[in-house]
PDB file of C-alpha atoms in Angstrom:
ATOM      1  CA  UNK U  17     -39.981  19.583  44.042  1.00 82.00           C
ATOM      2  CA  UNK U  18     -43.406  20.606  45.226  1.00 87.00           C
ATOM      3  CA  UNK U  19     -44.148  24.297  45.592  1.00 92.00           C
ATOM      4  CA  UNK U  20     -47.015  26.761  45.814  1.00 95.00           C
ATOM      5  CA  UNK U  21     -46.988  30.332  44.574  1.00 96.00           C
ATOM      6  CA  UNK U  22     -49.728  32.728  45.548  1.00 94.00           C
ATOM      7  CA  UNK U  23     -50.195  36.395  44.866  1.00 88.00           C
ATOM      8  CA  UNK U  24     -48.380  38.768  47.133  1.00 83.00           C
ATOM      9  CA  UNK U  25     -50.445  40.891  49.427  1.00 84.00           C
ATOM     10  CA  UNK U  26     -51.663  42.750  51.114  1.00 95.00           C
ATOM     11  CA  UNK U  27     -55.019  43.015  49.380  1.00 96.00           C
ATOM     12  CA  UNK U  28     -57.417  45.742  50.494  1.00 97.00           C
ATOM     13  CA  UNK U  29     -61.026  45.728  49.340  1.00 97.00           C
ATOM     14  CA  UNK U  30     -64.239  47.465  50.190  1.00 97.00           C
ATOM     15  CA  UNK U  31     -67.143  45.469  51.551  1.00 97.00           C
ATOM     16  CA  UNK U  32     -69.144  43.657  48.828  1.00 96.00           C
ATOM     17  CA  UNK U  33     -66.245  43.759  46.368  1.00 97.00           C
ATOM     18  CA  UNK U  34     -65.214  40.709  44.333  1.00 97.00           C
ATOM     19  CA  UNK U  35     -62.182  38.812  45.564  1.00 97.00           C
ATOM     20  CA  UNK U  36     -59.656  36.749  43.630  1.00 97.00           C
ATOM     21  CA  UNK U  37     -56.465  35.406  45.156  1.00 97.00           C
ATOM     22  CA  UNK U  38     -54.313  33.613  42.626  1.00 97.00           C
ATOM     23  CA  UNK U  39     -52.562  30.361  43.435  1.00 98.00           C
ATOM     24  CA  UNK U  40     -50.450  28.157  41.182  1.00 97.00           C
ATOM     25  CA  UNK U  41     -48.577  25.029  42.076  1.00 96.00           C
ATOM     26  CA  UNK U  42     -45.777  22.755  40.970  1.00 94.00           C
ATOM     27  CA  UNK U  43     -46.081  19.082  41.809  1.00 90.00           C
ATOM     28  CA  UNK U  44     -45.810  15.636  40.317  1.00 83.00           C
ATOM     29  CA  UNK U  45     -48.948  13.649  39.819  1.00 83.00           C
ATOM     30  CA  UNK U  46     -52.234  14.842  41.224  1.00 86.00           C
ATOM     31  CA  UNK U  47     -51.807  16.539  44.582  1.00 90.00           C
ATOM     32  CA  UNK U  48     -54.682  17.538  46.803  1.00 91.00           C
ATOM     33  CA  UNK U  49     -55.182  21.303  47.002  1.00 94.00           C
ATOM     34  CA  UNK U  50     -56.357  23.395  49.929  1.00 95.00           C
ATOM     35  CA  UNK U  51     -57.121  26.908  51.037  1.00 97.00           C
ATOM     36  CA  UNK U  52     -56.576  27.617  54.709  1.00 96.00           C
ATOM     37  CA  UNK U  53     -57.478  30.853  56.490  1.00 96.00           C
ATOM     38  CA  UNK U  54     -55.831  32.374  59.547  1.00 94.00           C
ATOM     39  CA  UNK U  55     -57.795  34.977  61.470  1.00 92.00           C
ATOM     40  CA  UNK U  56     -55.835  37.351  63.728  1.00 88.00           C
ATOM     41  CA  UNK U  57     -54.451  35.585  66.779  1.00 83.00           C
ATOM     42  CA  UNK U  58     -55.739  32.187  65.728  1.00 86.00           C
ATOM     43  CA  UNK U  59     -54.433  29.032  64.141  1.00 87.00           C
ATOM     44  CA  UNK U  60     -55.189  27.992  60.591  1.00 92.00           C
ATOM     45  CA  UNK U  61     -58.596  26.690  59.602  1.00 93.00           C
ATOM     46  CA  UNK U  62     -59.429  24.707  56.504  1.00 93.00           C
ATOM     47  CA  UNK U  63     -61.559  26.849  54.196  1.00 96.00           C
ATOM     48  CA  UNK U  64     -61.996  24.459  51.273  1.00 96.00           C
ATOM     49  CA  UNK U  65     -60.255  21.698  49.385  1.00 94.00           C
ATOM     50  CA  UNK U  66     -60.228  19.771  46.112  1.00 94.00           C
ATOM     51  CA  UNK U  67     -58.687  16.385  45.573  1.00 90.00           C
ATOM     52  CA  UNK U  68     -58.841  15.861  41.803  1.00 90.00           C
ATOM     53  CA  UNK U  69     -58.821  17.817  38.575  1.00 92.00           C
ATOM     54  CA  UNK U  70     -61.916  19.931  37.855  1.00 94.00           C
ATOM     55  CA  UNK U  71     -63.183  19.539  41.422  1.00 95.00           C
ATOM     56  CA  UNK U  72     -64.623  22.712  42.888  1.00 97.00           C
ATOM     57  CA  UNK U  73     -64.231  23.321  46.590  1.00 96.00           C
ATOM     58  CA  UNK U  74     -66.624  25.758  48.235  1.00 97.00           C
ATOM     59  CA  UNK U  75     -67.385  27.063  51.708  1.00 96.00           C
ATOM     60  CA  UNK U  76     -68.778  30.272  53.228  1.00 95.00           C
ATOM     61  CA  UNK U  77     -69.224  31.819  49.778  1.00 97.00           C
ATOM     62  CA  UNK U  78     -65.631  31.090  48.755  1.00 98.00           C
ATOM     63  CA  UNK U  79     -64.876  28.871  45.765  1.00 98.00           C
ATOM     64  CA  UNK U  80     -61.806  27.437  44.068  1.00 98.00           C
ATOM     65  CA  UNK U  81     -61.530  25.065  41.111  1.00 98.00           C
ATOM     66  CA  UNK U  82     -58.690  22.577  40.661  1.00 97.00           C
ATOM     67  CA  UNK U  83     -57.293  23.315  37.177  1.00 96.00           C
ATOM     68  CA  UNK U  84     -54.772  20.702  36.133  1.00 93.00           C
ATOM     69  CA  UNK U  85     -54.086  22.282  32.745  1.00 94.00           C
ATOM     70  CA  UNK U  86     -53.027  25.583  34.300  1.00 96.00           C
ATOM     71  CA  UNK U  87     -51.837  24.090  37.624  1.00 96.00           C
ATOM     72  CA  UNK U  88     -53.968  26.629  39.439  1.00 97.00           C
ATOM     73  CA  UNK U  89     -56.393  26.803  42.357  1.00 98.00           C
ATOM     74  CA  UNK U  90     -57.525  30.425  42.509  1.00 98.00           C
ATOM     75  CA  UNK U  91     -59.715  31.520  45.422  1.00 98.00           C
ATOM     76  CA  UNK U  92     -62.788  33.628  44.642  1.00 98.00           C
ATOM     77  CA  UNK U  93     -65.657  35.218  46.506  1.00 98.00           C
ATOM     78  CA  UNK U  94     -68.355  37.305  44.926  1.00 97.00           C
ATOM     79  CA  UNK U  95     -68.981  39.713  47.801  1.00 96.00           C
ATOM     80  CA  UNK U  96     -66.523  40.018  50.669  1.00 97.00           C
ATOM     81  CA  UNK U  97     -67.413  41.089  54.189  1.00 97.00           C
ATOM     82  CA  UNK U  98     -65.390  42.814  56.890  1.00 96.00           C
ATOM     83  CA  UNK U  99     -65.323  39.487  58.746  1.00 95.00           C
ATOM     84  CA  UNK U 100     -63.365  37.939  55.848  1.00 97.00           C
ATOM     85  CA  UNK U 101     -60.308  39.983  56.815  1.00 97.00           C
ATOM     86  CA  UNK U 102     -57.598  37.394  57.438  1.00 97.00           C
ATOM     87  CA  UNK U 103     -54.535  35.762  55.911  1.00 95.00           C
ATOM     88  CA  UNK U 104     -55.278  33.157  53.252  1.00 97.00           C
ATOM     89  CA  UNK U 105     -52.914  30.290  52.486  1.00 96.00           C
ATOM     90  CA  UNK U 106     -52.947  28.062  49.444  1.00 97.00           C
ATOM     91  CA  UNK U 107     -51.456  24.621  50.081  1.00 94.00           C
ATOM     92  CA  UNK U 108     -50.910  21.267  48.449  1.00 92.00           C
ATOM     93  CA  UNK U 109     -50.500  17.757  49.758  1.00 88.00           C
ATOM     94  CA  UNK U 110     -48.335  15.571  47.536  1.00 82.00           C
ATOM     95  CA  UNK U 111     -50.063  12.733  45.788  1.00 74.00           C
ATOM     96  CA  UNK U 112     -47.635  10.099  46.941  1.00 66.00           C
ATOM     97  CA  UNK U 113     -46.408   8.930  50.291  1.00 57.00           C
ATOM     98  CA  UNK U 114     -49.626   8.976  52.293  1.00 53.00           C
ATOM     99  CA  UNK U 115     -48.258  11.871  54.251  1.00 56.00           C
ATOM    100  CA  UNK U 116     -49.990  14.697  56.010  1.00 59.00           C
ATOM    101  CA  UNK U 117     -47.251  17.060  54.897  1.00 79.00           C
ATOM    102  CA  UNK U 118     -48.599  20.283  53.461  1.00 87.00           C
ATOM    103  CA  UNK U 119     -46.622  22.657  51.273  1.00 90.00           C
ATOM    104  CA  UNK U 120     -47.896  26.193  51.801  1.00 93.00           C
ATOM    105  CA  UNK U 121     -47.762  29.377  49.822  1.00 94.00           C
ATOM    106  CA  UNK U 122     -46.512  32.499  51.585  1.00 93.00           C
ATOM    107  CA  UNK U 123     -49.998  33.712  52.402  1.00 95.00           C
ATOM    108  CA  UNK U 124     -52.057  36.691  51.255  1.00 96.00           C
ATOM    109  CA  UNK U 125     -53.338  39.171  53.796  1.00 95.00           C
ATOM    110  CA  UNK U 126     -56.822  40.445  53.014  1.00 97.00           C
ATOM    111  CA  UNK U 127     -58.280  43.532  54.630  1.00 97.00           C
ATOM    112  CA  UNK U 128     -61.914  44.383  53.955  1.00 97.00           C
ATOM    113  CA  UNK U 129     -63.019  47.911  54.823  1.00 96.00           C
ATOM    114  CA  UNK U 130     -66.653  48.811  55.586  1.00 95.00           C
TER     115      UNK U 130
ATOM    116  CA  UNK C  11     -65.158  18.884  71.484  1.00 61.00           C
ATOM    117  CA  UNK C  12     -61.934  20.555  72.540  1.00 74.00           C
ATOM    118  CA  UNK C  13     -59.619  21.734  69.783  1.00 91.00           C
ATOM    119  CA  UNK C  14     -55.886  21.318  69.444  1.00 95.00           C
ATOM    120  CA  UNK C  15     -54.182  22.707  72.524  1.00 96.00           C
ATOM    121  CA  UNK C  16     -50.655  24.029  72.477  1.00 97.00           C
ATOM    122  CA  UNK C  17     -48.612  25.058  75.492  1.00 97.00           C
ATOM    123  CA  UNK C  18     -47.070  27.376  76.304  1.00 97.00           C
ATOM    124  CA  UNK C  19     -48.634  30.061  74.118  1.00 96.00           C
ATOM    125  CA  UNK C  20     -45.773  32.482  74.514  1.00 97.00           C
ATOM    126  CA  UNK C  21     -42.204  32.066  75.681  1.00 96.00           C
ATOM    127  CA  UNK C  22     -38.958  33.950  75.626  1.00 98.00           C
ATOM    128  CA  UNK C  23     -35.596  32.216  75.622  1.00 97.00           C
ATOM    129  CA  UNK C  24     -32.000  33.254  75.106  1.00 97.00           C
ATOM    130  CA  UNK C  25     -29.528  31.919  72.568  1.00 97.00           C
ATOM    131  CA  UNK C  26     -28.063  28.570  73.488  1.00 97.00           C
ATOM    132  CA  UNK C  27     -30.995  27.484  75.639  1.00 97.00           C
ATOM    133  CA  UNK C  28     -33.382  24.714  74.730  1.00 98.00           C
ATOM    134  CA  UNK C  29     -37.160  24.679  74.620  1.00 98.00           C
ATOM    135  CA  UNK C  30     -39.901  22.061  74.698  1.00 98.00           C
ATOM    136  CA  UNK C  31     -43.321  22.739  73.207  1.00 98.00           C
ATOM    137  CA  UNK C  32     -46.369  20.604  73.835  1.00 98.00           C
ATOM    138  CA  UNK C  33     -49.364  19.745  71.701  1.00 98.00           C
ATOM    139  CA  UNK C  34     -52.535  17.927  72.704  1.00 97.00           C
ATOM    140  CA  UNK C  35     -54.494  16.860  69.629  1.00 96.00           C
ATOM    141  CA  UNK C  36     -58.236  16.630  69.314  1.00 94.00           C
ATOM    142  CA  UNK C  37     -59.509  13.573  71.138  1.00 93.00           C
ATOM    143  CA  UNK C  38     -59.352  10.550  68.853  1.00 91.00           C
ATOM    144  CA  UNK C  39     -56.859  12.095  66.453  1.00 92.00           C
ATOM    145  CA  UNK C  40     -53.774   9.964  66.005  1.00 91.00           C
ATOM    146  CA  UNK C  41     -51.789  12.070  63.557  1.00 91.00           C
ATOM    147  CA  UNK C  42     -49.873  15.145  64.697  1.00 94.00           C
ATOM    148  CA  UNK C  43     -47.811  17.480  62.538  1.00 94.00           C
ATOM    149  CA  UNK C  44     -45.666  20.478  63.420  1.00 96.00           C
ATOM    150  CA  UNK C  45     -45.038  23.597  61.343  1.00 96.00           C
ATOM    151  CA  UNK C  46     -42.849  26.634  61.811  1.00 96.00           C
ATOM    152  CA  UNK C  47     -44.293  29.987  60.731  1.00 93.00           C
ATOM    153  CA  UNK C  48     -42.064  33.021  60.176  1.00 93.00           C
ATOM    154  CA  UNK C  49     -42.648  36.248  58.247  1.00 88.00           C
ATOM    155  CA  UNK C  50     -39.774  35.495  55.888  1.00 87.00           C
ATOM    156  CA  UNK C  51     -40.173  31.790  55.193  1.00 89.00           C
ATOM    157  CA  UNK C  52     -43.879  31.387  55.771  1.00 90.00           C
ATOM    158  CA  UNK C  53     -45.119  28.000  56.921  1.00 92.00           C
ATOM    159  CA  UNK C  54     -42.603  25.192  56.829  1.00 93.00           C
ATOM    160  CA  UNK C  55     -43.177  21.553  57.707  1.00 93.00           C
ATOM    161  CA  UNK C  56     -41.176  20.196  60.631  1.00 95.00           C
ATOM    162  CA  UNK C  57     -42.400  16.669  61.376  1.00 92.00           C
ATOM    163  CA  UNK C  58     -45.360  14.361  61.302  1.00 92.00           C
ATOM    164  CA  UNK C  59     -46.211  11.599  63.769  1.00 92.00           C
ATOM    165  CA  UNK C  60     -48.764   8.851  63.608  1.00 90.00           C
ATOM    166  CA  UNK C  61     -49.227   6.305  66.384  1.00 89.00           C
ATOM    167  CA  UNK C  62     -45.937   7.302  68.011  1.00 93.00           C
ATOM    168  CA  UNK C  63     -43.939   6.875  64.788  1.00 92.00           C
ATOM    169  CA  UNK C  64     -42.341   9.698  62.862  1.00 92.00           C
ATOM    170  CA  UNK C  65     -43.676   9.368  59.320  1.00 88.00           C
ATOM    171  CA  UNK C  66     -42.091  12.368  57.718  1.00 86.00           C
ATOM    172  CA  UNK C  67     -39.535  15.028  58.519  1.00 90.00           C
ATOM    173  CA  UNK C  68     -38.929  18.421  57.005  1.00 91.00           C
ATOM    174  CA  UNK C  69     -35.656  20.055  56.096  1.00 91.00           C
ATOM    175  CA  UNK C  70     -34.605  21.312  59.519  1.00 95.00           C
ATOM    176  CA  UNK C  71     -31.342  20.725  61.398  1.00 96.00           C
ATOM    177  CA  UNK C  72     -30.995  18.010  63.997  1.00 95.00           C
ATOM    178  CA  UNK C  73     -31.502  20.586  66.764  1.00 97.00           C
ATOM    179  CA  UNK C  74     -35.203  20.196  66.056  1.00 97.00           C
ATOM    180  CA  UNK C  75     -36.674  16.968  67.357  1.00 96.00           C
ATOM    181  CA  UNK C  76     -40.027  15.639  68.353  1.00 96.00           C
ATOM    182  CA  UNK C  77     -41.901  12.702  69.720  1.00 96.00           C
ATOM    183  CA  UNK C  78     -45.410  11.411  70.201  1.00 97.00           C
ATOM    184  CA  UNK C  79     -46.754   9.580  73.212  1.00 96.00           C
ATOM    185  CA  UNK C  80     -49.196   6.712  73.404  1.00 95.00           C
ATOM    186  CA  UNK C  81     -52.061   9.122  74.128  1.00 93.00           C
ATOM    187  CA  UNK C  82     -51.197  10.962  70.868  1.00 94.00           C
ATOM    188  CA  UNK C  83     -49.888  14.025  72.663  1.00 97.00           C
ATOM    189  CA  UNK C  84     -46.763  15.352  71.048  1.00 97.00           C
ATOM    190  CA  UNK C  85     -43.781  17.414  72.035  1.00 98.00           C
ATOM    191  CA  UNK C  86     -41.144  19.140  70.008  1.00 98.00           C
ATOM    192  CA  UNK C  87     -37.778  20.222  71.294  1.00 98.00           C
ATOM    193  CA  UNK C  88     -35.334  22.754  69.960  1.00 97.00           C
ATOM    194  CA  UNK C  89     -31.849  22.670  71.436  1.00 96.00           C
ATOM    195  CA  UNK C  90     -29.108  25.286  71.277  1.00 97.00           C
ATOM    196  CA  UNK C  91     -31.528  28.006  70.277  1.00 97.00           C
ATOM    197  CA  UNK C  92     -30.549  30.548  67.636  1.00 97.00           C
ATOM    198  CA  UNK C  93     -32.063  33.946  66.937  1.00 97.00           C
ATOM    199  CA  UNK C  94     -33.519  32.575  63.709  1.00 96.00           C
ATOM    200  CA  UNK C  95     -35.601  30.060  65.652  1.00 97.00           C
ATOM    201  CA  UNK C  96     -37.922  32.864  66.713  1.00 97.00           C
ATOM    202  CA  UNK C  97     -41.241  31.875  65.178  1.00 97.00           C
ATOM    203  CA  UNK C  98     -44.776  30.724  65.703  1.00 95.00           C
ATOM    204  CA  UNK C  99     -44.799  26.943  66.037  1.00 97.00           C
ATOM    205  CA  UNK C 100     -48.060  25.388  64.965  1.00 96.00           C
ATOM    206  CA  UNK C 101     -49.292  21.919  65.739  1.00 96.00           C
ATOM    207  CA  UNK C 102     -51.978  20.230  63.669  1.00 94.00           C
ATOM    208  CA  UNK C 103     -53.866  17.000  64.194  1.00 93.00           C
ATOM    209  CA  UNK C 104     -56.039  14.750  62.087  1.00 89.00           C
ATOM    210  CA  UNK C 105     -57.993  11.568  62.657  1.00 83.00           C
ATOM    211  CA  UNK C 106     -56.351   9.497  59.963  1.00 73.00           C
ATOM    212  CA  UNK C 107     -53.242   9.667  57.873  1.00 65.00           C
ATOM    213  CA  UNK C 108     -53.450  10.471  54.196  1.00 65.00           C
ATOM    214  CA  UNK C 109     -52.829  13.357  51.836  1.00 63.00           C
ATOM    215  CA  UNK C 110     -56.356  14.728  51.596  1.00 68.00           C
ATOM    216  CA  UNK C 111     -57.272  14.756  55.268  1.00 77.00           C
ATOM    217  CA  UNK C 112     -58.245  17.994  56.934  1.00 83.00           C
ATOM    218  CA  UNK C 113     -55.712  19.245  59.441  1.00 88.00           C
ATOM    219  CA  UNK C 114     -56.929  20.985  62.590  1.00 91.00           C
ATOM    220  CA  UNK C 115     -54.457  23.564  63.822  1.00 93.00           C
ATOM    221  CA  UNK C 116     -53.811  24.879  67.289  1.00 95.00           C
ATOM    222  CA  UNK C 117     -53.252  28.564  68.002  1.00 94.00           C
ATOM    223  CA  UNK C 118     -49.526  28.052  68.187  1.00 95.00           C
ATOM    224  CA  UNK C 119     -46.640  28.645  70.550  1.00 97.00           C
ATOM    225  CA  UNK C 120     -44.848  31.908  69.896  1.00 96.00           C
ATOM    226  CA  UNK C 121     -41.146  31.575  70.653  1.00 98.00           C
ATOM    227  CA  UNK C 122     -38.895  34.590  70.923  1.00 98.00           C
ATOM    228  CA  UNK C 123     -35.159  34.015  71.124  1.00 97.00           C
ATOM    229  CA  UNK C 124     -33.083  36.912  72.458  1.00 96.00           C
TER     230      UNK C 124
END
């Protein structure tokens, strides 16, 4: 079946540090891949996405590249800010079925200290 | 443009009762999905509706049901509540159906079952 595995948190960094949150997936075919972010007390927001191999999604300084050969979609940011503190979810949407169904990882809580 | 609105935001029920949660999607969005979020299981897909038709259903017991109205508003119902149903229930909407579409999430309805 389809599944997403992302690194366990929590992750604590100092402001301006480099961030990597690992995400690997299991799926048939070519799923679409997403990173969603959940700020405290809010719903999820789409951060970035990639729909085919070697695509790079980017937004707000965050980047992730769809790697078919390693079935990965790691999230990176060169210099984090306190405002990036949130829970980050990696997710996939299966390639078949035309469905909106998302399969999520467990989430990684990031805390950025000033 | 108003976002996805979920009501009520918080509710407390006792075992054996039933509950109905409501979701108003972004204006013009025809697809509505529901997810359950718990600390142990993370985010799990419940159902997806498009133009009043259930397109997909997750692996939840029959106590969980939903529907969508002609104005795209959606409700989900949980009958015979169990302690394990305590969770944040998130609704998401999108304009079209399809695996790569961005989902817009509401802030959720937090259900506590005592």
